[in-house]
Tab-separated table of N, CA and C in Angstrom:
chain	number	residue	atom	x	y	z
A	1	UNK	N	51.063	62.794	103.860
A	1	UNK	CA	50.946	62.572	102.430
A	1	UNK	C	50.825	61.085	102.118
A	2	UNK	N	50.032	60.787	101.087
A	2	UNK	CA	49.864	59.424	100.618
A	2	UNK	C	50.304	59.360	99.157
A	3	UNK	N	51.086	58.356	98.840
A	3	UNK	CA	51.520	58.150	97.464
A	3	UNK	C	50.829	56.909	96.906
A	4	UNK	N	50.421	57.010	95.655
A	4	UNK	CA	49.804	55.891	94.949
A	4	UNK	C	50.679	55.531	93.760
A	5	UNK	N	51.046	54.271	93.667
A	5	UNK	CA	51.897	53.810	92.567
A	5	UNK	C	51.145	52.725	91.801
A	6	UNK	N	50.919	53.005	90.514
A	6	UNK	CA	50.183	52.073	89.661
A	6	UNK	C	51.145	51.228	88.843
A	7	UNK	N	50.680	50.066	88.440
A	7	UNK	CA	51.446	49.210	87.542
A	7	UNK	C	50.480	48.321	86.778
A	8	UNK	N	50.970	47.764	85.668
A	8	UNK	CA	50.186	46.771	84.941
A	8	UNK	C	49.616	47.220	83.616
A	9	UNK	N	49.801	48.478	83.240
A	9	UNK	CA	49.297	48.912	81.950
A	9	UNK	C	50.127	48.354	80.815
A	10	UNK	N	49.667	48.623	79.591
A	10	UNK	CA	50.418	48.163	78.430
A	10	UNK	C	49.558	48.084	77.196
A	11	UNK	N	50.093	47.397	76.199
A	11	UNK	CA	49.416	47.212	74.917
A	11	UNK	C	48.838	45.805	74.855
A	12	UNK	N	47.579	45.709	74.474
A	12	UNK	CA	46.927	44.413	74.390
A	12	UNK	C	45.993	44.410	73.193
A	13	UNK	N	45.784	43.252	72.621
A	13	UNK	CA	44.875	43.129	71.484
A	13	UNK	C	43.418	43.102	71.963
A	14	UNK	N	42.494	43.486	71.105
A	14	UNK	CA	41.079	43.386	71.477
A	14	UNK	C	40.721	41.973	71.919
A	15	UNK	N	39.928	41.905	72.984
A	15	UNK	CA	39.581	40.614	73.554
A	15	UNK	C	40.549	40.127	74.614
A	16	UNK	N	41.671	40.807	74.751
A	16	UNK	CA	42.678	40.403	75.724
A	16	UNK	C	42.379	40.899	77.123
A	17	UNK	N	43.322	40.621	78.037
A	17	UNK	CA	43.147	40.974	79.451
A	17	UNK	C	44.386	41.679	79.982
A	18	UNK	N	44.153	42.520	80.961
A	18	UNK	CA	45.217	43.166	81.721
A	18	UNK	C	44.772	43.270	83.166
A	19	UNK	N	45.758	43.327	84.059
A	19	UNK	CA	45.460	43.534	85.476
A	19	UNK	C	46.264	44.716	85.978
A	20	UNK	N	45.565	45.718	86.457
A	20	UNK	CA	46.206	46.890	87.027
A	20	UNK	C	46.285	46.751	88.547
A	21	UNK	N	47.379	47.258	89.095
A	21	UNK	CA	47.557	47.280	90.546
A	21	UNK	C	47.896	48.695	90.980
A	22	UNK	N	47.495	49.029	92.199
A	22	UNK	CA	47.815	50.339	92.749
A	22	UNK	C	48.044	50.188	94.238
A	23	UNK	N	49.240	50.534	94.687
A	23	UNK	CA	49.593	50.416	96.094
A	23	UNK	C	49.724	51.797	96.722
A	24	UNK	N	49.086	51.972	97.857
A	24	UNK	CA	49.186	53.228	98.600
A	24	UNK	C	50.252	53.096	99.675
A	25	UNK	N	51.015	54.167	99.845
A	25	UNK	CA	52.048	54.181	100.879
A	25	UNK	C	52.170	55.588	101.438
A	26	UNK	N	52.942	55.714	102.517
A	26	UNK	CA	53.133	57.026	103.130
A	26	UNK	C	52.478	57.095	104.488
A	27	UNK	N	52.032	58.280	104.847
A	27	UNK	CA	51.417	58.502	106.161
A	27	UNK	C	49.933	58.151	106.098
A	28	UNK	N	49.673	56.855	106.126
A	28	UNK	CA	48.301	56.375	105.987
A	28	UNK	C	47.646	56.241	107.352
A	29	UNK	N	46.497	56.886	107.495
A	29	UNK	CA	45.714	56.760	108.720
A	29	UNK	C	44.559	55.794	108.477
A	30	UNK	N	43.721	56.157	107.504
A	30	UNK	CA	42.600	55.290	107.136
A	30	UNK	C	42.198	55.589	105.694
A	31	UNK	N	42.092	54.538	104.899
A	31	UNK	CA	41.660	54.722	103.513
A	31	UNK	C	40.237	54.226	103.376
A	32	UNK	N	39.374	55.079	102.906
A	32	UNK	CA	37.986	54.697	102.697
A	32	UNK	C	37.875	54.058	101.316
A	33	UNK	N	37.370	54.779	100.355
A	33	UNK	CA	37.196	54.204	99.021
A	33	UNK	C	38.497	54.249	98.224
A	34	UNK	N	38.644	53.267	97.357
A	34	UNK	CA	39.711	53.272	96.359
A	34	UNK	C	39.061	53.018	95.006
A	35	UNK	N	39.656	53.553	93.972
A	35	UNK	CA	39.013	53.378	92.680
A	35	UNK	C	39.933	53.616	91.515
A	36	UNK	N	39.398	53.353	90.344
A	36	UNK	CA	40.108	53.573	89.091
A	36	UNK	C	39.279	54.498	88.213
A	37	UNK	N	39.957	55.464	87.634
A	37	UNK	CA	39.369	56.378	86.678
A	37	UNK	C	40.192	56.278	85.395
A	38	UNK	N	39.631	56.759	84.306
A	38	UNK	CA	40.393	56.768	83.055
A	38	UNK	C	40.087	58.031	82.272
A	39	UNK	N	41.050	58.395	81.444
A	39	UNK	CA	40.904	59.571	80.597
A	39	UNK	C	41.470	59.272	79.228
A	40	UNK	N	40.605	59.297	78.249
A	40	UNK	CA	41.017	59.114	76.858
A	40	UNK	C	41.326	60.487	76.250
A	41	UNK	N	42.112	60.521	75.193
A	41	UNK	CA	42.453	61.805	74.561
A	41	UNK	C	41.205	62.587	74.165
A	42	UNK	N	41.154	63.845	74.558
A	42	UNK	CA	40.040	64.694	74.197
A	42	UNK	C	38.782	64.482	75.005
A	43	UNK	N	38.862	63.615	76.021
A	43	UNK	CA	37.680	63.331	76.833
A	43	UNK	C	37.943	63.653	78.294
A	44	UNK	N	36.873	63.774	79.065
A	44	UNK	CA	37.006	64.027	80.484
A	44	UNK	C	37.341	62.741	81.223
A	45	UNK	N	37.963	62.907	82.375
A	45	UNK	CA	38.247	61.754	83.216
A	45	UNK	C	36.922	61.186	83.715
A	46	UNK	N	36.818	59.846	83.687
A	46	UNK	CA	35.582	59.210	84.103
A	46	UNK	C	35.849	58.067	85.071
A	47	UNK	N	34.880	57.801	85.918
A	47	UNK	CA	34.986	56.685	86.851
A	47	UNK	C	34.883	55.377	86.087
A	48	UNK	N	35.777	54.448	86.408
A	48	UNK	CA	35.712	53.095	85.855
A	48	UNK	C	35.103	52.147	86.895
A	49	UNK	N	35.687	52.136	88.079
A	49	UNK	CA	35.219	51.256	89.141
A	49	UNK	C	35.712	51.793	90.473
A	50	UNK	N	34.939	51.475	91.523
A	50	UNK	CA	35.236	51.998	92.847
A	50	UNK	C	34.871	50.932	93.866
A	51	UNK	N	35.643	50.873	94.965
A	51	UNK	CA	35.356	49.895	96.006
A	51	UNK	C	35.592	50.543	97.355
A	52	UNK	N	34.661	50.327	98.277
A	52	UNK	CA	34.807	50.886	99.614
A	52	UNK	C	35.648	49.957	100.487
A	53	UNK	N	35.985	50.431	101.664
A	53	UNK	CA	36.763	49.601	102.585
A	53	UNK	C	35.971	48.365	103.000
A	54	UNK	N	34.649	48.444	102.906
A	54	UNK	CA	33.806	47.304	103.251
A	54	UNK	C	33.528	46.376	102.083
A	55	UNK	N	34.067	46.709	100.913
A	55	UNK	CA	33.934	45.827	99.758
A	55	UNK	C	32.766	46.125	98.834
A	56	UNK	N	32.075	47.231	99.059
A	56	UNK	CA	30.981	47.601	98.163
A	56	UNK	C	31.567	48.194	96.884
A	57	UNK	N	31.103	47.695	95.751
A	57	UNK	CA	31.664	48.111	94.475
A	57	UNK	C	30.622	48.806	93.596
A	58	UNK	N	31.115	49.649	92.717
A	58	UNK	CA	30.275	50.159	91.643
A	58	UNK	C	31.134	50.347	90.401
A	59	UNK	N	30.482	50.183	89.248
A	59	UNK	CA	31.180	50.175	87.970
A	59	UNK	C	30.489	51.104	86.975
A	60	UNK	N	31.270	51.610	86.046
A	60	UNK	CA	30.692	52.297	84.900
A	60	UNK	C	29.935	51.263	84.073
A	61	UNK	N	28.840	51.675	83.482
A	61	UNK	CA	28.034	50.745	82.680
A	61	UNK	C	28.850	50.113	81.566
A	62	UNK	N	29.784	50.855	81.023
A	62	UNK	CA	30.556	50.389	79.875
A	62	UNK	C	31.505	49.245	80.198
A	63	UNK	N	31.786	49.031	81.490
A	63	UNK	CA	32.737	47.975	81.857
A	63	UNK	C	32.093	46.857	82.667
A	64	UNK	N	30.826	46.991	83.009
A	64	UNK	CA	30.165	45.963	83.813
A	64	UNK	C	30.207	44.616	83.096
A	65	UNK	N	30.563	43.587	83.851
A	65	UNK	CA	30.655	42.250	83.284
A	65	UNK	C	32.003	41.943	82.665
A	66	UNK	N	32.844	42.964	82.486
A	66	UNK	CA	34.171	42.749	81.898
A	66	UNK	C	35.298	43.069	82.888
A	67	UNK	N	35.091	44.063	83.717
A	67	UNK	CA	36.114	44.491	84.670
A	67	UNK	C	35.699	44.095	86.082
A	68	UNK	N	36.691	43.782	86.897
A	68	UNK	CA	36.445	43.467	88.304
A	68	UNK	C	37.442	44.218	89.173
A	69	UNK	N	36.919	44.961	90.144
A	69	UNK	CA	37.781	45.674	91.083
A	69	UNK	C	37.829	44.897	92.386
A	70	UNK	N	39.003	44.886	93.003
A	70	UNK	CA	39.171	44.232	94.293
A	70	UNK	C	40.242	44.982	95.075
A	71	UNK	N	40.335	44.703	96.360
A	71	UNK	CA	41.354	45.379	97.161
A	71	UNK	C	41.820	44.484	98.290
A	72	UNK	N	43.047	44.737	98.707
A	72	UNK	CA	43.641	44.069	99.850
A	72	UNK	C	43.869	45.162	100.893
A	73	UNK	N	43.000	45.237	101.880
A	73	UNK	CA	43.084	46.319	102.871
A	73	UNK	C	44.385	46.263	103.674
A	74	UNK	N	44.848	45.052	103.927
A	74	UNK	CA	46.086	44.910	104.706
A	74	UNK	C	47.289	45.490	103.965
A	75	UNK	N	47.225	45.450	102.635
A	75	UNK	CA	48.333	45.959	101.819
A	75	UNK	C	48.030	47.336	101.234
A	76	UNK	N	46.843	47.879	101.550
A	76	UNK	CA	46.441	49.177	100.969
A	76	UNK	C	46.598	49.171	99.452
A	77	UNK	N	46.151	48.100	98.841
A	77	UNK	CA	46.320	47.908	97.410
A	77	UNK	C	44.973	47.625	96.761
A	78	UNK	N	44.776	48.213	95.591
A	78	UNK	CA	43.561	47.976	94.819
A	78	UNK	C	43.961	47.424	93.456
A	79	UNK	N	43.126	46.536	92.928
A	79	UNK	CA	43.397	45.879	91.657
A	79	UNK	C	42.222	46.123	90.704
A	80	UNK	N	42.530	46.069	89.422
A	80	UNK	CA	41.489	46.126	88.412
A	80	UNK	C	41.787	45.050	87.376
A	81	UNK	N	40.996	44.004	87.377
A	81	UNK	CA	41.116	42.948	86.370
A	81	UNK	C	40.246	43.341	85.192
A	82	UNK	N	40.868	43.467	84.040
A	82	UNK	CA	40.156	43.904	82.840
A	82	UNK	C	40.177	42.784	81.817
A	83	UNK	N	39.015	42.275	81.484
A	83	UNK	CA	38.876	41.200	80.502
A	83	UNK	C	38.102	41.694	79.295
A	84	UNK	N	38.226	40.960	78.204
A	84	UNK	CA	37.509	41.291	76.967
A	84	UNK	C	37.689	42.772	76.618
A	85	UNK	N	38.919	43.200	76.608
A	85	UNK	CA	39.203	44.610	76.365
A	85	UNK	C	38.832	45.017	74.945
A	86	UNK	N	38.367	46.251	74.830
A	86	UNK	CA	37.921	46.805	73.550
A	86	UNK	C	38.752	48.042	73.222
A	87	UNK	N	38.849	48.412	71.964
A	87	UNK	CA	39.623	49.616	71.613
A	87	UNK	C	39.145	50.847	72.375
A	88	UNK	N	37.871	50.922	72.675
A	88	UNK	CA	37.352	52.085	73.394
A	88	UNK	C	37.774	52.120	74.856
A	89	UNK	N	38.426	51.074	75.334
A	89	UNK	CA	38.977	51.087	76.689
A	89	UNK	C	40.344	51.770	76.728
A	90	UNK	N	40.873	52.098	75.572
A	90	UNK	CA	42.172	52.765	75.514
A	90	UNK	C	42.109	54.109	76.220
A	91	UNK	N	43.011	54.298	77.174
A	91	UNK	CA	43.021	55.517	77.979
A	91	UNK	C	44.187	55.447	78.963
A	92	UNK	N	44.427	56.562	79.633
A	92	UNK	CA	45.307	56.549	80.798
A	92	UNK	C	44.433	56.253	82.003
A	93	UNK	N	44.826	55.247	82.758
A	93	UNK	CA	44.066	54.825	83.927
A	93	UNK	C	44.732	55.372	85.190
A	94	UNK	N	43.925	56.011	86.015
A	94	UNK	CA	44.421	56.644	87.237
A	94	UNK	C	43.815	55.963	88.459
A	95	UNK	N	44.667	55.700	89.431
A	95	UNK	CA	44.220	55.179	90.716
A	95	UNK	C	43.853	56.356	91.620
A	96	UNK	N	42.843	56.144	92.446
A	96	UNK	CA	42.389	57.180	93.366
A	96	UNK	C	42.088	56.558	94.717
A	97	UNK	N	42.370	57.305	95.776
A	97	UNK	CA	41.928	56.846	97.089
A	97	UNK	C	41.410	58.036	97.896
A	98	UNK	N	40.506	57.739	98.796
A	98	UNK	CA	39.971	58.736	99.718
A	98	UNK	C	40.560	58.427	101.089
A	99	UNK	N	41.462	59.297	101.503
A	99	UNK	CA	42.150	59.104	102.778
A	99	UNK	C	41.431	59.918	103.843
A	100	UNK	N	41.185	59.302	104.993
A	100	UNK	CA	40.464	59.967	106.071
A	100	UNK	C	41.339	60.028	107.318
A	101	UNK	N	41.483	61.249	107.844
A	101	UNK	CA	42.259	61.447	109.075
A	101	UNK	C	41.537	62.478	109.919
A	102	UNK	N	41.188	62.107	111.141
A	102	UNK	CA	40.508	63.004	112.075
A	102	UNK	C	39.253	63.629	111.459
A	103	UNK	N	38.530	62.815	110.674
A	103	UNK	CA	37.270	63.268	110.103
A	103	UNK	C	37.398	64.057	108.819
A	104	UNK	N	38.619	64.306	108.381
A	104	UNK	CA	38.838	65.050	107.135
A	104	UNK	C	39.237	64.094	106.020
A	105	UNK	N	38.596	64.278	104.859
A	105	UNK	CA	38.870	63.421	103.706
A	105	UNK	C	39.741	64.141	102.695
A	106	UNK	N	40.676	63.400	102.143
A	106	UNK	CA	41.555	63.944	101.102
A	106	UNK	C	41.632	62.953	99.954
A	107	UNK	N	41.494	63.463	98.741
A	107	UNK	CA	41.646	62.621	97.549
A	107	UNK	C	43.098	62.605	97.105
A	108	UNK	N	43.588	61.434	96.819
A	108	UNK	CA	44.929	61.283	96.243
A	108	UNK	C	44.825	60.546	94.913
A	109	UNK	N	45.766	60.888	94.010
A	109	UNK	CA	45.784	60.305	92.672
A	109	UNK	C	47.154	59.724	92.364
A	110	UNK	N	47.134	58.635	91.598
A	110	UNK	CA	48.379	58.107	91.075
A	110	UNK	C	48.802	58.877	89.836
A	111	UNK	N	49.943	58.491	89.287
A	111	UNK	CA	50.497	59.208	88.141
A	111	UNK	C	49.865	58.766	86.823
A	112	UNK	N	49.160	57.656	86.846
A	112	UNK	CA	48.504	57.162	85.646
A	112	UNK	C	49.309	56.098	84.938
A	113	UNK	N	48.605	55.156	84.338
A	113	UNK	CA	49.250	54.112	83.543
A	113	UNK	C	48.471	53.954	82.243
A	114	UNK	N	49.209	53.865	81.152
A	114	UNK	CA	48.571	53.816	79.836
A	114	UNK	C	48.089	52.402	79.526
A	115	UNK	N	46.855	52.310	79.065
A	115	UNK	CA	46.297	51.062	78.545
A	115	UNK	C	45.905	51.312	77.095
A	116	UNK	N	46.468	50.528	76.199
A	116	UNK	CA	46.177	50.662	74.782
A	116	UNK	C	45.659	49.331	74.262
A	117	UNK	N	44.476	49.368	73.669
A	117	UNK	CA	43.866	48.164	73.109
A	117	UNK	C	43.827	48.331	71.592
A	118	UNK	N	44.640	47.552	70.922
A	118	UNK	CA	44.767	47.707	69.482
A	118	UNK	C	45.293	46.429	68.866
A	119	UNK	N	44.866	46.166	67.639
A	119	UNK	CA	45.379	45.012	66.906
A	119	UNK	C	46.559	45.432	66.030
């Protein structure tokens, strides 16, 4: 089993910044991709940003140029730097990782952290 623990959410004014962190722990063999998803009330969960173990990234169009994903492979930790936040970024943000063991992939999710952008 792999556990993901997120931190860094909170309330911020429009135009402000937040940094989310997510650390994986437990019986880790190999983690491939790590990423952040978000879910706003009444909406489906959507991909925000994703990064592979080799550092290849992809972003939702709505956050390109404002958010930056990074990871520390040695610490099994992924970060999301969010700048120029907008009210529409308000959502619960979930960390995700793809764990690979003996050729089998398993998705793990964190418990979620609330990000609220409001004046």
